[in-house]
Amino acid sequence: MSDEHQSCCAPARTGVPLDLTVRPAVPAARPGEHRIEQVVLSGGSFAMGNSNGDENAADGETPVHQVELAPFSIDATSVTNADFARFAEATGYRTEAETFGYSAVFHLALAAEPDDVMGPASGTPWWVGVRHADWRHPGGSRSDLDGLDDHPVVHVSWHDAVAYSKWAGRRLPTEAEWEYAARGGLEGARYPWGNDLIDGEWRCNIWQGEFPRTNTEEDGYLTTAPVRTFQPNGYGLWQMVGNVWEWCGDWFGPRYYKFSPAENPPGPSLGAARVMRGGSYLCHDSYCNRYRNAARSSNTPESSMGNAGFRTVSL
């Protein structure tokens, strides 16, 4: 693991064997297999990018620019463990965490045999490489999905998210579609519900306390929360920020906003990492304030971690 793609994302997986980059075809879903509630969005023009002055300069959150989007539908929630289990059972699909034999786990979420702990990541010691950590075992081999059916699936790479999307007859959202959806109709707002982080109560699942040692869990959660926790935004979408990072379809380019097309921008034509949006349960102002509508991050497409999932949109 390297420390190239930091924030509260895990470091990127490195040293990918070439023979593991060839992935089997995924069968198409039967009607009704993708059971997540859909929200139909009319599209139109919106101001994309950070207008609040709290951007992370290296992430390329500016300049603010007008974007025109075609209509699309989007999952009301992140894909859950139960959703992903139906896909895996129907197709026999194995995630990249399962294929590689390890994934990244936050140190306070470890539930692994001592010999399975590969050690902390360089530069981000709160992330630990753990053998046998995968979507079925989010903390390691001593963990399981008991009671977590309605939590977002984690330890899925970008490739895994694309495989599910193809099976479901859908795709990952573009970065522009994701931000339009997250804003919920609130032009220029910092969060899906407005500009104040706490409006009498916590509105998202992020870190409280002293990162990375003590989480006071004022919002009720150390790691993931059920996907229908807190309140949906103005479009009826749940947890667009906090809880888990969500993969987007785009390659990541920190200077892309300066020259991106005004209509349905698809992202750069190539790159080394894929866009991730929304922040996660590990975000905290002292370290990673990326639980905002305009915030961006990225990781390599074969990387997986205990705080990243996805949702899908219509083709």
PDB file of C-alpha atoms in Angstrom:
ATOM      1  CA  MET A   1       0.000   0.000   0.000  1.00  0.00           C
ATOM      2  CA  SER A   2       1.189   3.546  -0.743  1.00  0.00           C
ATOM      3  CA  ASP A   3       0.081   6.891   0.669  1.00  0.00           C
ATOM      4  CA  GLU A   4      -0.552   8.621  -2.667  1.00  0.00           C
ATOM      5  CA  HIS A   5      -4.326   8.944  -2.348  1.00  0.00           C
ATOM      6  CA  GLN A   6      -4.981  10.159   1.178  1.00  0.00           C
ATOM      7  CA  SER A   7      -7.943  11.743   2.980  1.00  0.00           C
ATOM      8  CA  CYS A   8     -10.043   9.304   4.947  1.00  0.00           C
ATOM      9  CA  CYS A   9      -9.746   6.973   1.965  1.00  0.00           C
ATOM     10  CA  ALA A  10      -7.367   4.090   2.493  1.00  0.00           C
ATOM     11  CA  PRO A  11      -4.022   4.149   0.702  1.00  0.00           C
ATOM     12  CA  ALA A  12      -4.042   2.739  -2.809  1.00  0.00           C
ATOM     13  CA  ARG A  13      -3.455  -0.931  -3.490  1.00  0.00           C
ATOM     14  CA  THR A  14      -0.143  -1.327  -5.313  1.00  0.00           C
ATOM     15  CA  GLY A  15       1.729  -4.094  -7.068  1.00  0.00           C
ATOM     16  CA  VAL A  16      -1.297  -5.486  -8.932  1.00  0.00           C
ATOM     17  CA  PRO A  17      -0.405  -8.768 -10.694  1.00  0.00           C
ATOM     18  CA  LEU A  18      -1.234  -8.553 -14.379  1.00  0.00           C
ATOM     19  CA  ASP A  19      -3.122 -11.858 -14.406  1.00  0.00           C
ATOM     20  CA  LEU A  20      -5.590 -10.469 -11.875  1.00  0.00           C
ATOM     21  CA  THR A  21      -6.602  -7.570 -14.100  1.00  0.00           C
ATOM     22  CA  VAL A  22      -8.608  -9.884 -16.400  1.00  0.00           C
ATOM     23  CA  ARG A  23     -12.143 -10.170 -14.998  1.00  0.00           C
ATOM     24  CA  PRO A  24     -14.870 -12.610 -15.998  1.00  0.00           C
ATOM     25  CA  ALA A  25     -18.030 -11.463 -17.746  1.00  0.00           C
ATOM     26  CA  VAL A  26     -20.939 -10.800 -15.389  1.00  0.00           C
ATOM     27  CA  PRO A  27     -24.376 -12.224 -16.309  1.00  0.00           C
ATOM     28  CA  ALA A  28     -27.255  -9.792 -16.700  1.00  0.00           C
ATOM     29  CA  ALA A  29     -29.727  -9.443 -13.851  1.00  0.00           C
ATOM     30  CA  ARG A  30     -33.201 -10.879 -13.963  1.00  0.00           C
ATOM     31  CA  PRO A  31     -35.980  -8.261 -13.685  1.00  0.00           C
ATOM     32  CA  GLY A  32     -36.374  -7.146 -10.098  1.00  0.00           C
ATOM     33  CA  GLU A  33     -32.904  -8.185  -8.945  1.00  0.00           C
ATOM     34  CA  HIS A  34     -31.838  -4.584  -8.310  1.00  0.00           C
ATOM     35  CA  ARG A  35     -34.332  -3.753  -5.592  1.00  0.00           C
ATOM     36  CA  ILE A  36     -33.163  -0.343  -4.404  1.00  0.00           C
ATOM     37  CA  GLU A  37     -35.772   2.426  -4.532  1.00  0.00           C
ATOM     38  CA  GLN A  38     -35.211   4.799  -7.443  1.00  0.00           C
ATOM     39  CA  VAL A  39     -35.439   8.588  -7.469  1.00  0.00           C
ATOM     40  CA  VAL A  40     -35.981  10.149 -10.899  1.00  0.00           C
ATOM     41  CA  LEU A  41     -34.177  13.464 -11.341  1.00  0.00           C
ATOM     42  CA  SER A  42     -35.156  15.870 -14.088  1.00  0.00           C
ATOM     43  CA  GLY A  43     -31.648  17.127 -14.771  1.00  0.00           C
ATOM     44  CA  GLY A  44     -31.039  20.690 -15.872  1.00  0.00           C
ATOM     45  CA  SER A  45     -28.421  23.280 -15.040  1.00  0.00           C
ATOM     46  CA  PHE A  46     -26.603  23.668 -11.730  1.00  0.00           C
ATOM     47  CA  ALA A  47     -23.453  25.312 -10.369  1.00  0.00           C
ATOM     48  CA  MET A  48     -20.858  22.590  -9.777  1.00  0.00           C
ATOM     49  CA  GLY A  49     -17.899  23.146  -7.463  1.00  0.00           C
ATOM     50  CA  ASN A  50     -17.069  24.806  -4.171  1.00  0.00           C
ATOM     51  CA  SER A  51     -18.399  28.318  -3.540  1.00  0.00           C
ATOM     52  CA  ASN A  52     -17.880  28.327   0.259  1.00  0.00           C
ATOM     53  CA  GLY A  53     -14.119  28.883   0.458  1.00  0.00           C
ATOM     54  CA  ASP A  54     -13.404  25.716   2.454  1.00  0.00           C
ATOM     55  CA  GLU A  55     -12.106  23.616  -0.420  1.00  0.00           C
ATOM     56  CA  ASN A  56      -9.041  21.404  -0.392  1.00  0.00           C
ATOM     57  CA  ALA A  57      -6.880  23.148  -2.970  1.00  0.00           C
ATOM     58  CA  ALA A  58      -5.157  20.025  -4.300  1.00  0.00           C
ATOM     59  CA  ASP A  59      -8.493  18.296  -4.939  1.00  0.00           C
ATOM     60  CA  GLY A  60      -9.598  20.662  -7.695  1.00  0.00           C
ATOM     61  CA  GLU A  61     -12.982  21.654  -6.217  1.00  0.00           C
ATOM     62  CA  THR A  62     -12.928  24.937  -8.160  1.00  0.00           C
ATOM     63  CA  PRO A  63     -13.678  26.861 -10.278  1.00  0.00           C
ATOM     64  CA  VAL A  64     -17.440  26.823  -9.867  1.00  0.00           C
ATOM     65  CA  HIS A  65     -18.936  26.194 -13.306  1.00  0.00           C
ATOM     66  CA  GLN A  66     -22.392  25.678 -14.787  1.00  0.00           C
ATOM     67  CA  VAL A  67     -23.214  22.140 -15.841  1.00  0.00           C
ATOM     68  CA  GLU A  68     -26.227  20.912 -17.820  1.00  0.00           C
ATOM     69  CA  LEU A  69     -27.351  17.339 -17.154  1.00  0.00           C
ATOM     70  CA  ALA A  70     -29.826  15.065 -18.883  1.00  0.00           C
ATOM     71  CA  PRO A  71     -32.506  13.387 -16.732  1.00  0.00           C
ATOM     72  CA  PHE A  72     -31.491  10.230 -14.877  1.00  0.00           C
ATOM     73  CA  SER A  73     -32.617   8.010 -12.031  1.00  0.00           C
ATOM     74  CA  ILE A  74     -30.435   7.246  -9.010  1.00  0.00           C
ATOM     75  CA  ASP A  75     -30.551   4.795  -6.119  1.00  0.00           C
ATOM     76  CA  ALA A  76     -32.115   6.340  -3.027  1.00  0.00           C
ATOM     77  CA  THR A  77     -29.432   4.653  -0.909  1.00  0.00           C
ATOM     78  CA  SER A  78     -26.017   3.126  -1.221  1.00  0.00           C
ATOM     79  CA  VAL A  79     -25.965  -0.511  -2.312  1.00  0.00           C
ATOM     80  CA  THR A  80     -26.364  -2.608   0.844  1.00  0.00           C
ATOM     81  CA  ASN A  81     -24.806  -5.858   1.984  1.00  0.00           C
ATOM     82  CA  ALA A  82     -28.107  -7.613   1.212  1.00  0.00           C
ATOM     83  CA  ASP A  83     -28.148  -6.136  -2.307  1.00  0.00           C
ATOM     84  CA  PHE A  84     -24.571  -7.173  -2.992  1.00  0.00           C
ATOM     85  CA  ALA A  85     -25.173 -10.641  -1.562  1.00  0.00           C
ATOM     86  CA  ARG A  86     -27.938 -11.219  -4.155  1.00  0.00           C
ATOM     87  CA  PHE A  87     -25.495 -10.238  -6.884  1.00  0.00           C
ATOM     88  CA  ALA A  88     -22.707 -12.472  -5.572  1.00  0.00           C
ATOM     89  CA  GLU A  89     -25.059 -15.423  -5.162  1.00  0.00           C
ATOM     90  CA  ALA A  90     -26.554 -15.009  -8.636  1.00  0.00           C
ATOM     91  CA  THR A  91     -23.224 -14.671 -10.426  1.00  0.00           C
ATOM     92  CA  GLY A  92     -20.566 -16.306  -8.260  1.00  0.00           C
ATOM     93  CA  TYR A  93     -18.655 -13.033  -8.429  1.00  0.00           C
ATOM     94  CA  ARG A  94     -15.562 -12.645  -6.242  1.00  0.00           C
ATOM     95  CA  THR A  95     -14.469  -9.149  -5.304  1.00  0.00           C
ATOM     96  CA  GLU A  96     -10.939  -7.922  -5.704  1.00  0.00           C
ATOM     97  CA  ALA A  97     -10.464  -8.006  -1.931  1.00  0.00           C
ATOM     98  CA  GLU A  98     -11.304 -11.712  -2.075  1.00  0.00           C
ATOM     99  CA  THR A  99      -9.056 -12.268  -5.096  1.00  0.00           C
ATOM    100  CA  PHE A 100      -6.073 -10.397  -3.681  1.00  0.00           C
ATOM    101  CA  GLY A 101      -6.678 -11.894  -0.251  1.00  0.00           C
ATOM    102  CA  TYR A 102      -6.580  -8.683   1.773  1.00  0.00           C
ATOM    103  CA  SER A 103      -8.118  -5.255   2.175  1.00  0.00           C
ATOM    104  CA  ALA A 104      -7.718  -2.086   4.245  1.00  0.00           C
ATOM    105  CA  VAL A 105      -9.388  -1.920   7.670  1.00  0.00           C
ATOM    106  CA  PHE A 106      -9.517   1.034  10.078  1.00  0.00           C
ATOM    107  CA  HIS A 107      -7.544   0.114  13.194  1.00  0.00           C
ATOM    108  CA  LEU A 108     -10.470   0.489  15.633  1.00  0.00           C
ATOM    109  CA  ALA A 109     -12.622  -1.814  13.475  1.00  0.00           C
ATOM    110  CA  LEU A 110     -10.168  -4.725  13.455  1.00  0.00           C
ATOM    111  CA  ALA A 111     -11.665  -8.160  14.093  1.00  0.00           C
ATOM    112  CA  ALA A 112      -8.930 -10.404  12.778  1.00  0.00           C
ATOM    113  CA  GLU A 113      -6.556 -13.167  13.760  1.00  0.00           C
ATOM    114  CA  PRO A 114      -3.182 -11.697  14.808  1.00  0.00           C
ATOM    115  CA  ASP A 115      -1.390 -13.440  11.942  1.00  0.00           C
ATOM    116  CA  ASP A 116      -3.767 -11.805   9.458  1.00  0.00           C
ATOM    117  CA  VAL A 117      -2.672  -8.266  10.342  1.00  0.00           C
ATOM    118  CA  MET A 118      -0.142  -7.176   7.754  1.00  0.00           C
ATOM    119  CA  GLY A 119       0.733  -3.923   9.494  1.00  0.00           C
ATOM    120  CA  PRO A 120      -0.123  -0.214   9.213  1.00  0.00           C
ATOM    121  CA  ALA A 121      -0.010   1.747   5.996  1.00  0.00           C
ATOM    122  CA  SER A 122       2.866   4.146   5.450  1.00  0.00           C
ATOM    123  CA  GLY A 123       1.787   7.698   6.311  1.00  0.00           C
ATOM    124  CA  THR A 124      -1.685   6.634   7.484  1.00  0.00           C
ATOM    125  CA  PRO A 125      -1.074   4.193  10.362  1.00  0.00           C
ATOM    126  CA  TRP A 126      -4.767   4.088  11.266  1.00  0.00           C
ATOM    127  CA  TRP A 127      -5.243   1.972   8.130  1.00  0.00           C
ATOM    128  CA  VAL A 128      -4.134  -1.653   8.411  1.00  0.00           C
ATOM    129  CA  GLY A 129      -3.769  -4.253   5.677  1.00  0.00           C
ATOM    130  CA  VAL A 130      -5.718  -7.298   6.800  1.00  0.00           C
ATOM    131  CA  ARG A 131      -5.747 -10.726   5.183  1.00  0.00           C
ATOM    132  CA  HIS A 132      -9.236 -12.171   4.685  1.00  0.00           C
ATOM    133  CA  ALA A 133     -10.918  -8.771   5.115  1.00  0.00           C
ATOM    134  CA  ASP A 134     -13.614  -8.424   2.462  1.00  0.00           C
ATOM    135  CA  TRP A 135     -17.255  -7.420   2.056  1.00  0.00           C
ATOM    136  CA  ARG A 136     -18.434 -10.468   4.021  1.00  0.00           C
ATOM    137  CA  HIS A 137     -15.827  -9.875   6.748  1.00  0.00           C
ATOM    138  CA  PRO A 138     -15.505  -6.090   7.074  1.00  0.00           C
ATOM    139  CA  GLY A 139     -13.200  -6.149  10.102  1.00  0.00           C
ATOM    140  CA  GLY A 140     -11.331  -9.329   9.193  1.00  0.00           C
ATOM    141  CA  SER A 141     -11.924 -13.050   9.612  1.00  0.00           C
ATOM    142  CA  ARG A 142     -13.433 -12.654  13.080  1.00  0.00           C
ATOM    143  CA  SER A 143     -16.222 -10.434  11.724  1.00  0.00           C
ATOM    144  CA  ASP A 144     -19.327 -11.145   9.664  1.00  0.00           C
ATOM    145  CA  LEU A 145     -22.479  -9.450   8.382  1.00  0.00           C
ATOM    146  CA  ASP A 146     -24.749 -10.439  11.264  1.00  0.00           C
ATOM    147  CA  GLY A 147     -27.149  -7.495  11.729  1.00  0.00           C
ATOM    148  CA  LEU A 148     -25.599  -5.562   8.835  1.00  0.00           C
ATOM    149  CA  ASP A 149     -27.925  -6.450   5.935  1.00  0.00           C
ATOM    150  CA  ASP A 150     -29.108  -2.815   5.666  1.00  0.00           C
ATOM    151  CA  HIS A 151     -25.629  -1.292   5.998  1.00  0.00           C
ATOM    152  CA  PRO A 152     -23.712  -0.204   2.888  1.00  0.00           C
ATOM    153  CA  VAL A 153     -21.481  -2.839   1.344  1.00  0.00           C
ATOM    154  CA  VAL A 154     -17.785  -1.994   1.808  1.00  0.00           C
ATOM    155  CA  HIS A 155     -14.460  -3.455   0.670  1.00  0.00           C
ATOM    156  CA  VAL A 156     -15.639  -3.129  -2.928  1.00  0.00           C
ATOM    157  CA  SER A 157     -13.241  -1.737  -5.515  1.00  0.00           C
ATOM    158  CA  TRP A 158     -14.271   0.436  -8.450  1.00  0.00           C
ATOM    159  CA  HIS A 159     -14.108  -2.668 -10.643  1.00  0.00           C
ATOM    160  CA  ASP A 160     -16.422  -4.504  -8.231  1.00  0.00           C
ATOM    161  CA  ALA A 161     -18.898  -1.610  -8.270  1.00  0.00           C
ATOM    162  CA  VAL A 162     -18.863  -1.610 -12.084  1.00  0.00           C
ATOM    163  CA  ALA A 163     -19.479  -5.365 -12.142  1.00  0.00           C
ATOM    164  CA  TYR A 164     -22.549  -5.018  -9.915  1.00  0.00           C
ATOM    165  CA  SER A 165     -23.800  -2.099 -12.010  1.00  0.00           C
ATOM    166  CA  LYS A 166     -23.517  -4.100 -15.241  1.00  0.00           C
ATOM    167  CA  TRP A 167     -25.396  -7.018 -13.680  1.00  0.00           C
ATOM    168  CA  ALA A 168     -28.122  -4.622 -12.547  1.00  0.00           C
ATOM    169  CA  GLY A 169     -28.394  -3.021 -16.005  1.00  0.00           C
ATOM    170  CA  ARG A 170     -27.136   0.271 -14.606  1.00  0.00           C
ATOM    171  CA  ARG A 171     -23.883   2.208 -14.242  1.00  0.00           C
ATOM    172  CA  LEU A 172     -21.969   4.320 -11.750  1.00  0.00           C
ATOM    173  CA  PRO A 173     -22.905   8.017 -11.671  1.00  0.00           C
ATOM    174  CA  THR A 174     -20.685  10.583 -13.275  1.00  0.00           C
ATOM    175  CA  GLU A 175     -19.137  12.973 -10.805  1.00  0.00           C
ATOM    176  CA  ALA A 176     -21.439  15.734 -12.049  1.00  0.00           C
ATOM    177  CA  GLU A 177     -24.539  13.558 -11.622  1.00  0.00           C
ATOM    178  CA  TRP A 178     -23.425  12.642  -8.113  1.00  0.00           C
ATOM    179  CA  GLU A 179     -22.968  16.277  -7.041  1.00  0.00           C
ATOM    180  CA  TYR A 180     -26.250  17.389  -8.622  1.00  0.00           C
ATOM    181  CA  ALA A 181     -28.033  14.605  -6.729  1.00  0.00           C
ATOM    182  CA  ALA A 182     -26.241  15.315  -3.444  1.00  0.00           C
ATOM    183  CA  ARG A 183     -27.239  18.978  -3.475  1.00  0.00           C
ATOM    184  CA  GLY A 184     -30.911  18.029  -3.389  1.00  0.00           C
ATOM    185  CA  GLY A 185     -31.913  21.257  -5.131  1.00  0.00           C
ATOM    186  CA  LEU A 186     -30.018  23.570  -2.728  1.00  0.00           C
ATOM    187  CA  GLU A 187     -27.845  25.789  -4.920  1.00  0.00           C
ATOM    188  CA  GLY A 188     -24.366  26.376  -3.486  1.00  0.00           C
ATOM    189  CA  ALA A 189     -25.055  24.682  -0.135  1.00  0.00           C
ATOM    190  CA  ARG A 190     -22.179  23.098   1.744  1.00  0.00           C
ATOM    191  CA  TYR A 191     -24.132  19.982   2.778  1.00  0.00           C
ATOM    192  CA  PRO A 192     -27.176  18.179   1.368  1.00  0.00           C
ATOM    193  CA  TRP A 193     -29.350  19.844   4.022  1.00  0.00           C
ATOM    194  CA  GLY A 194     -27.829  23.356   4.073  1.00  0.00           C
ATOM    195  CA  ASN A 195     -24.734  25.144   5.357  1.00  0.00           C
ATOM    196  CA  ASP A 196     -24.689  24.207   9.062  1.00  0.00           C
ATOM    197  CA  LEU A 197     -23.129  20.879   9.978  1.00  0.00           C
ATOM    198  CA  ILE A 198     -25.264  20.377  13.075  1.00  0.00           C
ATOM    199  CA  ASP A 199     -28.868  21.536  12.950  1.00  0.00           C
ATOM    200  CA  GLY A 200     -29.888  20.629  16.507  1.00  0.00           C
ATOM    201  CA  GLU A 201     -28.667  17.083  15.860  1.00  0.00           C
ATOM    202  CA  TRP A 202     -26.142  15.202  13.758  1.00  0.00           C
ATOM    203  CA  ARG A 203     -27.239  14.933  10.139  1.00  0.00           C
ATOM    204  CA  CYS A 204     -24.614  12.476   8.902  1.00  0.00           C
ATOM    205  CA  ASN A 205     -22.292   9.714  10.061  1.00  0.00           C
ATOM    206  CA  ILE A 206     -18.821  11.210  10.520  1.00  0.00           C
ATOM    207  CA  TRP A 207     -16.139  11.186  13.241  1.00  0.00           C
ATOM    208  CA  GLN A 208     -16.627  12.913  16.571  1.00  0.00           C
ATOM    209  CA  GLY A 209     -13.786  13.182  19.068  1.00  0.00           C
ATOM    210  CA  GLU A 210     -10.044  13.031  18.514  1.00  0.00           C
ATOM    211  CA  PHE A 211      -9.080  11.410  15.221  1.00  0.00           C
ATOM    212  CA  PRO A 212      -7.848   8.680  14.910  1.00  0.00           C
ATOM    213  CA  ARG A 213      -7.824   7.459  18.500  1.00  0.00           C
ATOM    214  CA  THR A 214     -11.154   8.350  20.114  1.00  0.00           C
ATOM    215  CA  ASN A 215     -14.585   8.450  18.492  1.00  0.00           C
ATOM    216  CA  THR A 216     -17.202   9.612  21.007  1.00  0.00           C
ATOM    217  CA  GLU A 217     -19.907   8.257  18.673  1.00  0.00           C
ATOM    218  CA  GLU A 218     -22.230  11.216  19.288  1.00  0.00           C
ATOM    219  CA  ASP A 219     -23.961  10.329  16.015  1.00  0.00           C
ATOM    220  CA  GLY A 220     -24.402   6.756  17.238  1.00  0.00           C
ATOM    221  CA  TYR A 221     -21.842   4.947  15.075  1.00  0.00           C
ATOM    222  CA  LEU A 222     -18.187   3.971  15.104  1.00  0.00           C
ATOM    223  CA  THR A 223     -18.254   2.585  11.564  1.00  0.00           C
ATOM    224  CA  THR A 224     -21.144   2.219   9.103  1.00  0.00           C
ATOM    225  CA  ALA A 225     -24.764   3.105   9.814  1.00  0.00           C
ATOM    226  CA  PRO A 226     -27.848   1.601   8.138  1.00  0.00           C
ATOM    227  CA  VAL A 227     -28.413   3.295   4.790  1.00  0.00           C
ATOM    228  CA  ARG A 228     -31.684   4.934   5.896  1.00  0.00           C
ATOM    229  CA  THR A 229     -30.255   6.646   8.968  1.00  0.00           C
ATOM    230  CA  PHE A 230     -30.626  10.419   9.537  1.00  0.00           C
ATOM    231  CA  GLN A 231     -32.809  12.288   7.015  1.00  0.00           C
ATOM    232  CA  PRO A 232     -32.833  12.243   3.198  1.00  0.00           C
ATOM    233  CA  ASN A 233     -32.045  15.378   1.202  1.00  0.00           C
ATOM    234  CA  GLY A 234     -34.543  17.396  -0.816  1.00  0.00           C
ATOM    235  CA  TYR A 235     -34.552  14.790  -3.582  1.00  0.00           C
ATOM    236  CA  GLY A 236     -35.221  11.920  -1.180  1.00  0.00           C
ATOM    237  CA  LEU A 237     -31.650  10.575  -1.276  1.00  0.00           C
ATOM    238  CA  TRP A 238     -30.165   9.146   1.911  1.00  0.00           C
ATOM    239  CA  GLN A 239     -26.635   9.766   3.216  1.00  0.00           C
ATOM    240  CA  MET A 240     -25.061  11.404   0.215  1.00  0.00           C
ATOM    241  CA  VAL A 241     -22.325  12.548   2.605  1.00  0.00           C
ATOM    242  CA  GLY A 242     -20.782  10.624   5.472  1.00  0.00           C
ATOM    243  CA  ASN A 243     -21.152   6.903   6.133  1.00  0.00           C
ATOM    244  CA  VAL A 244     -19.188   5.610   3.100  1.00  0.00           C
ATOM    245  CA  TRP A 245     -17.337   7.056   0.160  1.00  0.00           C
ATOM    246  CA  GLU A 246     -19.107   6.360  -3.117  1.00  0.00           C
ATOM    247  CA  TRP A 247     -17.321   5.443  -6.327  1.00  0.00           C
ATOM    248  CA  CYS A 248     -18.149   7.487  -9.434  1.00  0.00           C
ATOM    249  CA  GLY A 249     -17.539   6.482 -13.037  1.00  0.00           C
ATOM    250  CA  ASP A 250     -15.002   9.233 -13.812  1.00  0.00           C
ATOM    251  CA  TRP A 251     -11.250   9.189 -13.891  1.00  0.00           C
ATOM    252  CA  PHE A 252      -9.952  11.764 -11.397  1.00  0.00           C
ATOM    253  CA  GLY A 253      -8.310  14.945 -12.681  1.00  0.00           C
ATOM    254  CA  PRO A 254      -7.532  17.790 -10.237  1.00  0.00           C
ATOM    255  CA  ARG A 255      -7.648  20.382 -13.040  1.00  0.00           C
ATOM    256  CA  TYR A 256     -10.637  18.969 -14.895  1.00  0.00           C
ATOM    257  CA  TYR A 257     -13.108  21.694 -13.861  1.00  0.00           C
ATOM    258  CA  LYS A 258     -11.080  24.300 -15.760  1.00  0.00           C
ATOM    259  CA  PHE A 259     -11.828  22.719 -19.135  1.00  0.00           C
ATOM    260  CA  SER A 260     -14.679  20.239 -18.617  1.00  0.00           C
ATOM    261  CA  PRO A 261     -17.599  20.390 -21.069  1.00  0.00           C
ATOM    262  CA  ALA A 262     -20.723  22.224 -19.978  1.00  0.00           C
ATOM    263  CA  GLU A 263     -23.107  19.388 -20.937  1.00  0.00           C
ATOM    264  CA  ASN A 264     -23.009  15.981 -19.262  1.00  0.00           C
ATOM    265  CA  PRO A 265     -19.272  16.053 -18.442  1.00  0.00           C
ATOM    266  CA  PRO A 266     -17.900  12.476 -18.475  1.00  0.00           C
ATOM    267  CA  GLY A 267     -14.639  13.148 -16.659  1.00  0.00           C
ATOM    268  CA  PRO A 268     -11.117  12.927 -18.105  1.00  0.00           C
ATOM    269  CA  SER A 269     -10.460  10.393 -20.843  1.00  0.00           C
ATOM    270  CA  LEU A 270      -7.742   8.669 -18.825  1.00  0.00           C
ATOM    271  CA  GLY A 271      -6.095   8.729 -15.429  1.00  0.00           C
ATOM    272  CA  ALA A 272      -4.560   6.719 -12.597  1.00  0.00           C
ATOM    273  CA  ALA A 273      -7.411   6.906 -10.078  1.00  0.00           C
ATOM    274  CA  ARG A 274     -11.204   7.012 -10.043  1.00  0.00           C
ATOM    275  CA  VAL A 275     -13.340   9.659  -8.354  1.00  0.00           C
ATOM    276  CA  MET A 276     -14.826   9.024  -4.927  1.00  0.00           C
ATOM    277  CA  ARG A 277     -17.441  11.315  -3.407  1.00  0.00           C
ATOM    278  CA  GLY A 278     -19.220  12.009  -0.130  1.00  0.00           C
ATOM    279  CA  GLY A 279     -16.719  11.284   2.627  1.00  0.00           C
ATOM    280  CA  SER A 280     -17.223   8.583   5.239  1.00  0.00           C
ATOM    281  CA  TYR A 281     -17.611   7.720   8.896  1.00  0.00           C
ATOM    282  CA  LEU A 282     -13.911   8.580   9.316  1.00  0.00           C
ATOM    283  CA  CYS A 283     -14.124  12.197   8.139  1.00  0.00           C
ATOM    284  CA  HIS A 284     -13.279  14.869  10.725  1.00  0.00           C
ATOM    285  CA  ASP A 285     -12.426  18.561  10.359  1.00  0.00           C
ATOM    286  CA  SER A 286      -8.965  17.996  11.841  1.00  0.00           C
ATOM    287  CA  TYR A 287      -8.079  15.570   9.063  1.00  0.00           C
ATOM    288  CA  CYS A 288     -10.569  15.221   6.224  1.00  0.00           C
ATOM    289  CA  ASN A 289     -13.419  17.706   5.793  1.00  0.00           C
ATOM    290  CA  ARG A 290     -14.613  16.026   2.621  1.00  0.00           C
ATOM    291  CA  TYR A 291     -18.152  15.262   3.829  1.00  0.00           C
ATOM    292  CA  ARG A 292     -19.413  18.134   1.649  1.00  0.00           C
ATOM    293  CA  ASN A 293     -21.354  18.316  -1.608  1.00  0.00           C
ATOM    294  CA  ALA A 294     -18.404  19.738  -3.564  1.00  0.00           C
ATOM    295  CA  ALA A 295     -15.616  17.679  -1.977  1.00  0.00           C
ATOM    296  CA  ARG A 296     -13.655  15.226  -4.108  1.00  0.00           C
ATOM    297  CA  SER A 297     -11.246  12.389  -3.526  1.00  0.00           C
ATOM    298  CA  SER A 298      -9.933   9.402  -5.458  1.00  0.00           C
ATOM    299  CA  ASN A 299      -8.316   6.007  -5.291  1.00  0.00           C
ATOM    300  CA  THR A 300      -6.988   3.480  -7.758  1.00  0.00           C
ATOM    301  CA  PRO A 301      -9.743   1.333  -9.287  1.00  0.00           C
ATOM    302  CA  GLU A 302      -8.481  -1.948  -7.807  1.00  0.00           C
ATOM    303  CA  SER A 303      -8.286  -0.548  -4.244  1.00  0.00           C
ATOM    304  CA  SER A 304     -10.752  -1.529  -1.529  1.00  0.00           C
ATOM    305  CA  MET A 305     -11.312  -0.388   2.028  1.00  0.00           C
ATOM    306  CA  GLY A 306     -13.723  -0.578   4.921  1.00  0.00           C
ATOM    307  CA  ASN A 307     -15.321   2.823   4.255  1.00  0.00           C
ATOM    308  CA  ALA A 308     -16.101   2.834   0.529  1.00  0.00           C
ATOM    309  CA  GLY A 309     -19.202   1.660  -1.334  1.00  0.00           C
ATOM    310  CA  PHE A 310     -21.349   2.941  -4.196  1.00  0.00           C
ATOM    311  CA  ARG A 311     -24.801   3.633  -5.610  1.00  0.00           C
ATOM    312  CA  THR A 312     -25.964   3.308  -9.214  1.00  0.00           C
ATOM    313  CA  VAL A 313     -27.819   5.347 -11.831  1.00  0.00           C
ATOM    314  CA  SER A 314     -29.819   4.551 -14.970  1.00  0.00           C
ATOM    315  CA  LEU A 315     -28.058   3.869 -18.261  1.00  0.00           C
TER     316      LEU A 315
END
